[in-house]
Amino acid sequence: MYERLKIFESPRTLIALSLALIFVITVSHFATDTIEIAFHNVYRRLYYLPILIGSFAYGLRGGSLIALLVSLAYIPHAFFSAHHDPAPTIDKVLEILLYVVVGALTGWLVDRERAVKHKLEDSLIERQSMEAQLIRAGKLSALGEMLAGVAHEIRNPLASIKGSAEALATEFKEEHPKYRMSQVLLIEIERLTRLVAKFLLFARNTETQRTEINLNEIVEQTVEFGEMIDNSIFTVRTSETPVLVRADHDQIKQVLLNLVLNAIRATKDVKFPMVEIMCGKKTFHSETRAFISVRDNGGGIRPDFADRIFDPFVTTEETGTGLGLSISHMIMDNHGGYMEVESTDVDTVFWVIFEAPNEA
């Protein structure tokens, strides 16, 4: 039953209903004898029904259009037909004027109500986004303090282990079996050193050195590096005019480079890999922002990962640390911006969204 009623939510259905009512009411006018004054008065009032329906369908446009059609349908019967409405002329003229006023006023009120509703919906979405960012910031702050302590405790003994391993490696010649074992040891120690460095970077709230930068140039510089890995998969669409924001050049480049490397890894098993990078200005949640987007056709992100993709240690890679996107998200938080992700079964797009752009 409910599904059947939902058809009347369609604006086109409401307009069709309005036109049908105009036809029925007009035919009733002509079919009713002129001595039946009460019936003609009722029919004249019934014209307001399609006007109201038209207003609910398309607002001011719908209300005004249906009011005009009602007037055109009623005027011949009111003034020119031999089988005319018996009401006084002044009543009929005022009724036609009221059709137009009611249609325009009701349509305007509907448009205003919808505008307020959309504004409230946007505010609610923005509030939910801010709440999610505050919750994530609290988690990251607590986790950062823990990681800082762990990293400092590991770094000093790790440096001693690295020095000892390097000293041991010099005791063996290259052809000695233990030489290869010492190299594996050094490689693993270096990997642990990089991991500790990432922990410290995540824990440290690095101050941003903001200057006016052109996002087009950041994109071009990062793509040059990406093309060294694979120069056949990139599509770049930058703005024709400079996209200027106040940001830390190196940190923003780090964010974009991380997304590009992730995209390259995501498309490594795709037959026809594609990485599209865009830069420009766009409206996000009713506000114009500068943005960079990175899209790849690597098959999308699993739904269970999508909602927590920016949380620490969340990764789809066997050898990944799960800190790259968390650090990128933290950098954008420090810049007053944010990051969003959209994913389907085919592709994934990451949005890097900045504060309102500076005018070039």
mmCIF file of C-alpha atoms in Angstrom:
data_model
loop_
_atom_site.group_PDB
_atom_site.id
_atom_site.type_symbol
_atom_site.label_atom_id
_atom_site.label_comp_id
_atom_site.label_asym_id
_atom_site.label_seq_id
_atom_site.Cartn_x
_atom_site.Cartn_y
_atom_site.Cartn_z
ATOM 1 C CA MET A 1 0.000 0.000 0.000
ATOM 2 C CA TYR A 2 2.773 2.390 0.954
ATOM 3 C CA GLU A 3 4.653 1.640 -2.287
ATOM 4 C CA ARG A 4 1.552 2.513 -4.300
ATOM 5 C CA LEU A 5 1.172 5.840 -2.520
ATOM 6 C CA LYS A 6 4.822 6.750 -3.179
ATOM 7 C CA ILE A 7 3.961 7.325 -6.848
ATOM 8 C CA PHE A 8 2.225 10.564 -5.788
ATOM 9 C CA GLU A 9 5.577 11.889 -4.492
ATOM 10 C CA SER A 10 6.722 12.344 -8.082
ATOM 11 C CA PRO A 11 6.398 15.973 -9.298
ATOM 12 C CA ARG A 12 5.391 14.792 -12.761
ATOM 13 C CA THR A 13 2.604 12.680 -11.300
ATOM 14 C CA LEU A 14 1.344 15.660 -9.297
ATOM 15 C CA ILE A 15 1.340 17.887 -12.395
ATOM 16 C CA ALA A 16 -0.566 15.223 -14.345
ATOM 17 C CA LEU A 17 -3.084 15.044 -11.482
ATOM 18 C CA SER A 18 -3.433 18.851 -11.542
ATOM 19 C CA LEU A 19 -4.141 18.877 -15.286
ATOM 20 C CA ALA A 20 -6.691 16.084 -14.883
ATOM 21 C CA LEU A 21 -8.475 18.026 -12.131
ATOM 22 C CA ILE A 22 -8.544 21.196 -14.264
ATOM 23 C CA PHE A 23 -10.147 19.206 -17.076
ATOM 24 C CA VAL A 24 -12.756 17.577 -14.814
ATOM 25 C CA ILE A 25 -13.679 20.848 -13.061
ATOM 26 C CA THR A 26 -13.956 22.758 -16.352
ATOM 27 C CA VAL A 27 -16.172 20.080 -17.914
ATOM 28 C CA SER A 28 -18.319 20.132 -14.771
ATOM 29 C CA HIS A 29 -18.727 23.908 -15.152
ATOM 30 C CA PHE A 30 -19.985 23.562 -18.717
ATOM 31 C CA ALA A 31 -22.168 20.567 -17.877
ATOM 32 C CA THR A 32 -23.969 22.271 -14.992
ATOM 33 C CA ASP A 33 -26.998 24.439 -15.673
ATOM 34 C CA THR A 34 -26.535 28.151 -15.052
ATOM 35 C CA ILE A 35 -29.314 28.200 -12.494
ATOM 36 C CA GLU A 36 -27.275 25.926 -10.228
ATOM 37 C CA ILE A 37 -25.364 28.806 -8.646
ATOM 38 C CA ALA A 38 -24.206 26.813 -5.620
ATOM 39 C CA PHE A 39 -22.585 24.164 -7.819
ATOM 40 C CA HIS A 40 -20.773 26.788 -9.904
ATOM 41 C CA ASN A 41 -19.470 28.430 -6.731
ATOM 42 C CA VAL A 42 -18.114 25.057 -5.560
ATOM 43 C CA TYR A 43 -16.477 24.348 -8.927
ATOM 44 C CA ARG A 44 -14.864 27.785 -8.902
ATOM 45 C CA ARG A 45 -13.363 27.065 -5.457
ATOM 46 C CA LEU A 46 -12.239 23.586 -6.524
ATOM 47 C CA TYR A 47 -9.815 25.207 -8.994
ATOM 48 C CA TYR A 48 -7.590 26.005 -6.001
ATOM 49 C CA LEU A 49 -6.900 22.292 -5.521
ATOM 50 C CA PRO A 50 -4.848 21.785 -8.725
ATOM 51 C CA ILE A 51 -3.081 25.103 -8.039
ATOM 52 C CA LEU A 52 -1.955 23.862 -4.618
ATOM 53 C CA ILE A 53 -0.897 20.503 -6.045
ATOM 54 C CA GLY A 54 1.127 22.248 -8.757
ATOM 55 C CA SER A 55 2.837 24.399 -6.103
ATOM 56 C CA PHE A 56 3.834 21.327 -4.087
ATOM 57 C CA ALA A 57 5.180 19.716 -7.261
ATOM 58 C CA TYR A 58 7.433 22.479 -8.613
ATOM 59 C CA GLY A 59 7.230 25.372 -6.174
ATOM 60 C CA LEU A 60 6.814 28.874 -7.589
ATOM 61 C CA ARG A 61 7.122 27.687 -11.198
ATOM 62 C CA GLY A 62 4.526 24.951 -10.740
ATOM 63 C CA GLY A 63 2.077 27.118 -8.797
ATOM 64 C CA SER A 64 2.273 30.019 -11.258
ATOM 65 C CA LEU A 65 1.954 27.759 -14.306
ATOM 66 C CA ILE A 66 -1.067 25.865 -12.993
ATOM 67 C CA ALA A 67 -2.694 29.138 -11.866
ATOM 68 C CA LEU A 68 -2.276 30.467 -15.408
ATOM 69 C CA LEU A 69 -3.779 27.295 -16.909
ATOM 70 C CA VAL A 70 -6.703 27.438 -14.470
ATOM 71 C CA SER A 71 -7.344 31.063 -15.453
ATOM 72 C CA LEU A 72 -7.231 30.207 -19.162
ATOM 73 C CA ALA A 73 -9.588 27.280 -18.606
ATOM 74 C CA TYR A 74 -12.052 29.333 -16.550
ATOM 75 C CA ILE A 75 -12.153 32.606 -18.553
ATOM 76 C CA PRO A 76 -14.127 31.250 -21.566
ATOM 77 C CA HIS A 77 -16.819 29.846 -19.287
ATOM 78 C CA ALA A 78 -16.801 32.916 -17.067
ATOM 79 C CA PHE A 79 -17.235 35.624 -19.747
ATOM 80 C CA PHE A 80 -17.680 34.348 -23.298
ATOM 81 C CA SER A 81 -19.784 31.189 -23.213
ATOM 82 C CA ALA A 82 -23.551 31.287 -23.568
ATOM 83 C CA HIS A 83 -23.556 28.672 -20.797
ATOM 84 C CA HIS A 84 -21.555 30.982 -18.540
ATOM 85 C CA ASP A 85 -20.966 31.067 -14.787
ATOM 86 C CA PRO A 86 -23.882 33.035 -13.276
ATOM 87 C CA ALA A 87 -21.696 34.712 -10.613
ATOM 88 C CA PRO A 88 -21.275 38.532 -10.766
ATOM 89 C CA THR A 89 -18.454 39.755 -13.022
ATOM 90 C CA ILE A 90 -16.508 41.352 -10.156
ATOM 91 C CA ASP A 91 -16.522 38.030 -8.281
ATOM 92 C CA LYS A 92 -15.153 36.190 -11.298
ATOM 93 C CA VAL A 93 -12.434 38.790 -11.922
ATOM 94 C CA LEU A 94 -11.331 38.708 -8.290
ATOM 95 C CA GLU A 95 -11.383 34.906 -8.315
ATOM 96 C CA ILE A 96 -8.994 34.843 -11.306
ATOM 97 C CA LEU A 97 -6.669 37.297 -9.552
ATOM 98 C CA LEU A 98 -6.762 35.093 -6.458
ATOM 99 C CA TYR A 99 -5.819 32.061 -8.556
ATOM 100 C CA VAL A 100 -2.626 33.829 -9.609
ATOM 101 C CA VAL A 101 -1.849 35.188 -6.124
ATOM 102 C CA VAL A 102 -2.467 31.858 -4.384
ATOM 103 C CA GLY A 103 -0.381 29.977 -6.961
ATOM 104 C CA ALA A 104 2.554 32.373 -6.703
ATOM 105 C CA LEU A 105 2.406 32.706 -2.894
ATOM 106 C CA THR A 106 2.037 28.981 -2.231
ATOM 107 C CA GLY A 107 4.812 28.151 -4.696
ATOM 108 C CA TRP A 108 7.133 30.712 -3.084
ATOM 109 C CA LEU A 109 6.441 29.279 0.379
ATOM 110 C CA VAL A 110 7.131 25.745 -0.871
ATOM 111 C CA ASP A 111 10.428 26.860 -2.439
ATOM 112 C CA ARG A 112 11.410 28.622 0.773
ATOM 113 C CA GLU A 113 10.542 25.572 2.910
ATOM 114 C CA ARG A 114 12.623 23.325 0.639
ATOM 115 C CA ALA A 115 15.573 25.723 0.748
ATOM 116 C CA VAL A 116 15.466 25.743 4.554
ATOM 117 C CA LYS A 117 15.194 21.946 4.589
ATOM 118 C CA HIS A 118 18.224 21.568 2.316
ATOM 119 C CA LYS A 119 20.183 24.016 4.459
ATOM 120 C CA LEU A 120 19.321 22.040 7.595
ATOM 121 C CA GLU A 121 20.319 18.786 5.889
ATOM 122 C CA ASP A 122 23.664 20.291 4.857
ATOM 123 C CA SER A 123 24.188 21.575 8.409
ATOM 124 C CA LEU A 124 23.402 18.129 9.807
ATOM 125 C CA ILE A 125 25.852 16.457 7.427
ATOM 126 C CA GLU A 126 28.519 19.000 8.320
ATOM 127 C CA ARG A 127 27.858 18.496 12.037
ATOM 128 C CA GLN A 128 28.118 14.720 11.692
ATOM 129 C CA SER A 129 31.364 15.159 9.771
ATOM 130 C CA MET A 130 32.762 17.454 12.481
ATOM 131 C CA GLU A 131 31.739 14.997 15.198
ATOM 132 C CA ALA A 132 33.463 12.160 13.349
ATOM 133 C CA GLN A 133 36.603 14.283 12.961
ATOM 134 C CA LEU A 134 36.597 15.171 16.676
ATOM 135 C CA ILE A 135 36.245 11.510 17.644
ATOM 136 C CA ARG A 136 39.044 10.556 15.265
ATOM 137 C CA ALA A 137 41.219 13.406 16.564
ATOM 138 C CA GLY A 138 40.755 12.174 20.131
ATOM 139 C CA LYS A 139 41.714 8.641 19.155
ATOM 140 C CA LEU A 140 44.725 9.829 17.193
ATOM 141 C CA SER A 141 45.918 12.027 20.042
ATOM 142 C CA ALA A 142 45.827 9.153 22.546
ATOM 143 C CA LEU A 143 47.395 6.763 20.066
ATOM 144 C CA GLY A 144 50.063 9.315 19.154
ATOM 145 C CA GLU A 145 51.160 9.673 22.773
ATOM 146 C CA MET A 146 51.432 5.898 23.123
ATOM 147 C CA LEU A 147 53.357 5.509 19.875
ATOM 148 C CA ALA A 148 55.759 8.284 20.827
ATOM 149 C CA GLY A 149 56.658 6.454 24.023
ATOM 150 C CA VAL A 150 57.029 3.100 22.280
ATOM 151 C CA ALA A 151 59.100 4.573 19.438
ATOM 152 C CA HIS A 152 61.500 6.327 21.797
ATOM 153 C CA GLU A 153 61.971 3.129 23.789
ATOM 154 C CA ILE A 154 62.719 1.166 20.608
ATOM 155 C CA ARG A 155 64.872 3.725 18.792
ATOM 156 C CA ASN A 156 67.862 3.740 21.175
ATOM 157 C CA PRO A 157 68.395 -0.038 21.415
ATOM 158 C CA LEU A 158 67.681 -0.301 17.687
ATOM 159 C CA ALA A 159 70.541 2.108 16.969
ATOM 160 C CA SER A 160 72.853 -0.077 19.085
ATOM 161 C CA ILE A 161 71.693 -3.215 17.278
ATOM 162 C CA LYS A 162 72.256 -1.545 13.905
ATOM 163 C CA GLY A 163 75.781 -0.495 14.875
ATOM 164 C CA SER A 164 76.625 -3.992 16.096
ATOM 165 C CA ALA A 165 75.173 -5.584 12.953
ATOM 166 C CA GLU A 166 77.222 -3.266 10.713
ATOM 167 C CA ALA A 167 80.343 -4.168 12.681
ATOM 168 C CA LEU A 168 79.616 -7.883 12.347
ATOM 169 C CA ALA A 169 78.982 -7.540 8.613
ATOM 170 C CA THR A 170 82.534 -6.294 8.090
ATOM 171 C CA GLU A 171 83.906 -9.508 9.632
ATOM 172 C CA PHE A 172 82.758 -11.606 6.676
ATOM 173 C CA LYS A 173 83.687 -11.550 3.040
ATOM 174 C CA GLU A 174 80.969 -11.402 0.387
ATOM 175 C CA GLU A 175 81.308 -15.069 -0.499
ATOM 176 C CA HIS A 176 80.888 -16.163 3.115
ATOM 177 C CA PRO A 177 77.387 -17.618 3.920
ATOM 178 C CA LYS A 178 77.086 -15.467 7.021
ATOM 179 C CA TYR A 179 77.654 -12.324 4.978
ATOM 180 C CA ARG A 180 74.247 -12.750 3.327
ATOM 181 C CA MET A 181 72.692 -13.333 6.739
ATOM 182 C CA SER A 182 74.243 -10.098 8.005
ATOM 183 C CA GLN A 183 72.832 -8.195 4.999
ATOM 184 C CA VAL A 184 69.357 -9.584 5.680
ATOM 185 C CA LEU A 185 69.772 -8.457 9.288
ATOM 186 C CA LEU A 186 70.761 -4.933 8.174
ATOM 187 C CA ILE A 187 67.838 -4.733 5.748
ATOM 188 C CA GLU A 188 65.357 -5.717 8.453
ATOM 189 C CA ILE A 189 66.911 -3.279 10.920
ATOM 190 C CA GLU A 190 66.572 -0.519 8.312
ATOM 191 C CA ARG A 191 62.911 -1.452 7.810
ATOM 192 C CA LEU A 192 62.335 -1.235 11.563
ATOM 193 C CA THR A 193 64.116 2.133 11.613
ATOM 194 C CA ARG A 194 61.750 3.467 8.938
ATOM 195 C CA LEU A 195 58.769 2.093 10.851
ATOM 196 C CA VAL A 196 59.903 3.824 14.051
ATOM 197 C CA ALA A 197 60.373 7.040 12.070
ATOM 198 C CA LYS A 198 56.759 6.733 10.857
ATOM 199 C CA PHE A 199 55.581 6.214 14.417
ATOM 200 C CA LEU A 200 57.381 9.389 15.498
ATOM 201 C CA LEU A 201 56.027 11.345 12.523
ATOM 202 C CA PHE A 202 52.515 10.201 13.396
ATOM 203 C CA ALA A 203 52.974 11.137 17.066
ATOM 204 C CA ARG A 204 54.654 14.478 16.433
ATOM 205 C CA ASN A 205 52.346 17.433 15.715
ATOM 206 C CA THR A 206 54.602 19.056 13.134
ATOM 207 C CA GLU A 207 54.096 22.783 12.662
ATOM 208 C CA THR A 208 53.017 23.767 9.180
ATOM 209 C CA GLN A 209 55.066 26.354 7.291
ATOM 210 C CA ARG A 210 52.290 27.935 5.281
ATOM 211 C CA THR A 211 52.965 29.897 2.134
ATOM 212 C CA GLU A 212 50.834 30.586 -0.906
ATOM 213 C CA ILE A 213 51.167 27.582 -3.224
ATOM 214 C CA ASN A 214 49.632 26.632 -6.548
ATOM 215 C CA LEU A 215 48.027 23.171 -6.345
ATOM 216 C CA ASN A 216 48.486 22.756 -10.098
ATOM 217 C CA GLU A 217 52.256 22.793 -9.580
ATOM 218 C CA ILE A 218 52.046 20.264 -6.705
ATOM 219 C CA VAL A 219 50.114 17.904 -8.967
ATOM 220 C CA GLU A 220 52.557 18.281 -11.853
ATOM 221 C CA GLN A 221 55.592 17.694 -9.613
ATOM 222 C CA THR A 222 54.062 14.587 -8.023
ATOM 223 C CA VAL A 223 52.979 13.126 -11.372
ATOM 224 C CA GLU A 224 56.541 13.528 -12.681
ATOM 225 C CA PHE A 225 57.702 11.278 -9.856
ATOM 226 C CA GLY A 226 54.863 8.802 -10.420
ATOM 227 C CA GLU A 227 55.657 8.545 -14.117
ATOM 228 C CA MET A 228 59.136 7.331 -13.203
ATOM 229 C CA ILE A 229 57.400 4.226 -11.824
ATOM 230 C CA ASP A 230 54.835 3.854 -14.617
ATOM 231 C CA ASN A 231 54.333 6.606 -17.184
ATOM 232 C CA SER A 232 51.447 4.947 -19.025
ATOM 233 C CA ILE A 233 48.639 5.040 -16.471
ATOM 234 C CA PHE A 234 48.312 8.704 -15.514
ATOM 235 C CA THR A 235 45.626 11.139 -16.638
ATOM 236 C CA VAL A 236 46.029 14.664 -15.284
ATOM 237 C CA ARG A 237 43.360 17.372 -15.344
ATOM 238 C CA THR A 238 44.494 20.598 -13.741
ATOM 239 C CA SER A 239 42.690 23.917 -13.646
ATOM 240 C CA GLU A 240 43.305 26.410 -16.462
ATOM 241 C CA THR A 241 43.868 29.086 -13.812
ATOM 242 C CA PRO A 242 46.127 28.819 -10.725
ATOM 243 C CA VAL A 243 44.511 27.149 -7.702
ATOM 244 C CA LEU A 244 46.089 29.109 -4.849
ATOM 245 C CA VAL A 245 45.917 28.076 -1.188
ATOM 246 C CA ARG A 246 47.979 28.816 1.904
ATOM 247 C CA ALA A 247 49.600 25.521 2.848
ATOM 248 C CA ASP A 248 52.868 23.757 3.614
ATOM 249 C CA HIS A 249 54.312 22.799 0.223
ATOM 250 C CA ASP A 250 56.227 19.730 1.419
ATOM 251 C CA GLN A 251 53.409 18.337 3.547
ATOM 252 C CA ILE A 252 50.795 18.678 0.793
ATOM 253 C CA LYS A 253 53.188 17.038 -1.635
ATOM 254 C CA GLN A 254 53.634 14.209 0.891
ATOM 255 C CA VAL A 255 49.826 13.733 1.066
ATOM 256 C CA LEU A 256 49.447 13.619 -2.719
ATOM 257 C CA LEU A 257 52.477 11.366 -3.190
ATOM 258 C CA ASN A 258 51.059 8.900 -0.668
ATOM 259 C CA LEU A 259 47.741 8.778 -2.567
ATOM 260 C CA VAL A 260 49.490 8.365 -5.921
ATOM 261 C CA LEU A 261 51.672 5.508 -4.650
ATOM 262 C CA ASN A 262 48.613 3.824 -3.140
ATOM 263 C CA ALA A 263 46.815 4.147 -6.480
ATOM 264 C CA ILE A 264 49.756 2.652 -8.370
ATOM 265 C CA ARG A 265 49.844 -0.313 -5.981
ATOM 266 C CA ALA A 266 46.058 -0.746 -6.210
ATOM 267 C CA THR A 267 46.170 -1.020 -10.025
ATOM 268 C CA LYS A 268 49.209 -3.296 -10.355
ATOM 269 C CA ASP A 269 47.054 -6.356 -11.191
ATOM 270 C CA VAL A 270 44.555 -4.507 -13.414
ATOM 271 C CA LYS A 271 44.714 -5.276 -17.136
ATOM 272 C CA PHE A 272 44.209 -1.638 -18.158
ATOM 273 C CA PRO A 273 45.311 0.424 -15.127
ATOM 274 C CA MET A 274 44.248 4.059 -14.827
ATOM 275 C CA VAL A 275 45.109 6.769 -12.299
ATOM 276 C CA GLU A 276 43.345 10.103 -12.785
ATOM 277 C CA ILE A 277 44.452 13.184 -10.850
ATOM 278 C CA MET A 278 42.308 16.312 -10.860
ATOM 279 C CA CYS A 279 42.813 19.731 -9.333
ATOM 280 C CA GLY A 280 40.518 22.740 -9.146
ATOM 281 C CA LYS A 281 37.657 24.356 -7.238
ATOM 282 C CA LYS A 282 34.364 22.699 -6.357
ATOM 283 C CA THR A 283 31.409 23.076 -3.988
ATOM 284 C CA PHE A 284 31.551 20.753 -0.986
ATOM 285 C CA HIS A 285 28.665 20.946 1.500
ATOM 286 C CA SER A 286 27.509 24.331 0.120
ATOM 287 C CA GLU A 287 30.997 25.866 0.313
ATOM 288 C CA THR A 288 33.494 26.469 -2.482
ATOM 289 C CA ARG A 289 36.793 24.722 -1.762
ATOM 290 C CA ALA A 290 40.050 23.984 -3.523
ATOM 291 C CA PHE A 291 40.618 20.277 -4.044
ATOM 292 C CA ILE A 292 42.872 17.566 -5.416
ATOM 293 C CA SER A 293 41.370 14.176 -6.279
ATOM 294 C CA VAL A 294 43.075 10.873 -7.080
ATOM 295 C CA ARG A 295 40.989 8.195 -8.792
ATOM 296 C CA ASP A 296 42.118 4.668 -9.663
ATOM 297 C CA ASN A 297 40.382 1.645 -11.176
ATOM 298 C CA GLY A 298 41.954 -0.848 -8.795
ATOM 299 C CA GLY A 299 38.675 -2.481 -7.832
ATOM 300 C CA GLY A 300 37.524 -0.302 -4.942
ATOM 301 C CA ILE A 301 37.797 -0.611 -1.169
ATOM 302 C CA ARG A 302 36.026 -3.302 0.804
ATOM 303 C CA PRO A 303 32.975 -1.896 2.666
ATOM 304 C CA ASP A 304 34.360 -2.975 6.049
ATOM 305 C CA PHE A 305 37.440 -0.807 5.402
ATOM 306 C CA ALA A 306 35.774 2.238 3.843
ATOM 307 C CA ASP A 307 34.411 3.728 7.101
ATOM 308 C CA ARG A 308 37.742 3.448 8.924
ATOM 309 C CA ILE A 309 40.202 3.884 6.076
ATOM 310 C CA PHE A 310 41.787 6.935 7.776
ATOM 311 C CA ASP A 311 42.235 5.195 11.132
ATOM 312 C CA PRO A 312 45.774 4.134 12.111
ATOM 313 C CA PHE A 313 46.953 0.623 11.190
ATOM 314 C CA VAL A 314 44.051 0.022 8.793
ATOM 315 C CA THR A 315 45.548 -1.316 5.566
ATOM 316 C CA THR A 316 44.697 -3.733 2.762
ATOM 317 C CA GLU A 317 48.361 -4.436 2.021
ATOM 318 C CA GLU A 318 50.226 -7.322 3.595
ATOM 319 C CA THR A 319 53.386 -5.247 4.061
ATOM 320 C CA GLY A 320 51.728 -1.907 4.795
ATOM 321 C CA THR A 321 51.823 -0.141 8.158
ATOM 322 C CA GLY A 322 48.403 1.520 7.816
ATOM 323 C CA LEU A 323 49.825 4.916 8.792
ATOM 324 C CA GLY A 324 50.079 6.653 5.422
ATOM 325 C CA LEU A 325 46.436 7.725 5.145
ATOM 326 C CA SER A 326 46.247 8.521 8.869
ATOM 327 C CA ILE A 327 49.241 10.844 8.574
ATOM 328 C CA SER A 328 47.754 12.407 5.412
ATOM 329 C CA HIS A 329 44.438 12.961 7.174
ATOM 330 C CA MET A 330 46.240 14.518 10.142
ATOM 331 C CA ILE A 331 48.145 16.878 7.827
ATOM 332 C CA MET A 332 44.895 18.055 6.240
ATOM 333 C CA ASP A 333 43.333 18.536 9.702
ATOM 334 C CA ASN A 334 46.259 20.790 10.602
ATOM 335 C CA HIS A 335 45.606 22.789 7.421
ATOM 336 C CA GLY A 336 41.927 23.298 8.244
ATOM 337 C CA GLY A 337 40.887 20.896 5.482
ATOM 338 C CA TYR A 338 39.847 17.279 5.369
ATOM 339 C CA MET A 339 39.853 14.139 3.230
ATOM 340 C CA GLU A 340 36.991 12.040 1.882
ATOM 341 C CA VAL A 341 36.830 8.752 0.003
ATOM 342 C CA GLU A 342 34.271 7.381 -2.455
ATOM 343 C CA SER A 343 34.501 3.777 -3.589
ATOM 344 C CA THR A 344 32.607 1.402 -5.864
ATOM 345 C CA ASP A 345 33.292 -2.113 -7.106
ATOM 346 C CA VAL A 346 35.246 -0.589 -10.002
ATOM 347 C CA ASP A 347 37.128 2.449 -8.773
ATOM 348 C CA THR A 348 38.093 4.568 -5.775
ATOM 349 C CA VAL A 349 38.537 8.329 -5.529
ATOM 350 C CA PHE A 350 40.224 10.174 -2.665
ATOM 351 C CA TRP A 351 39.356 13.856 -2.221
ATOM 352 C CA VAL A 352 41.902 16.187 -0.604
ATOM 353 C CA ILE A 353 39.834 19.238 0.331
ATOM 354 C CA PHE A 354 41.379 22.546 1.378
ATOM 355 C CA GLU A 355 40.063 25.741 2.888
ATOM 356 C CA ALA A 356 38.471 28.320 0.600
ATOM 357 C CA PRO A 357 40.954 29.047 -2.223
ATOM 358 C CA ASN A 358 42.717 32.382 -2.565
ATOM 359 C CA GLU A 359 41.810 34.464 -5.566
ATOM 360 C CA ALA A 360 44.483 34.415 -8.267
#
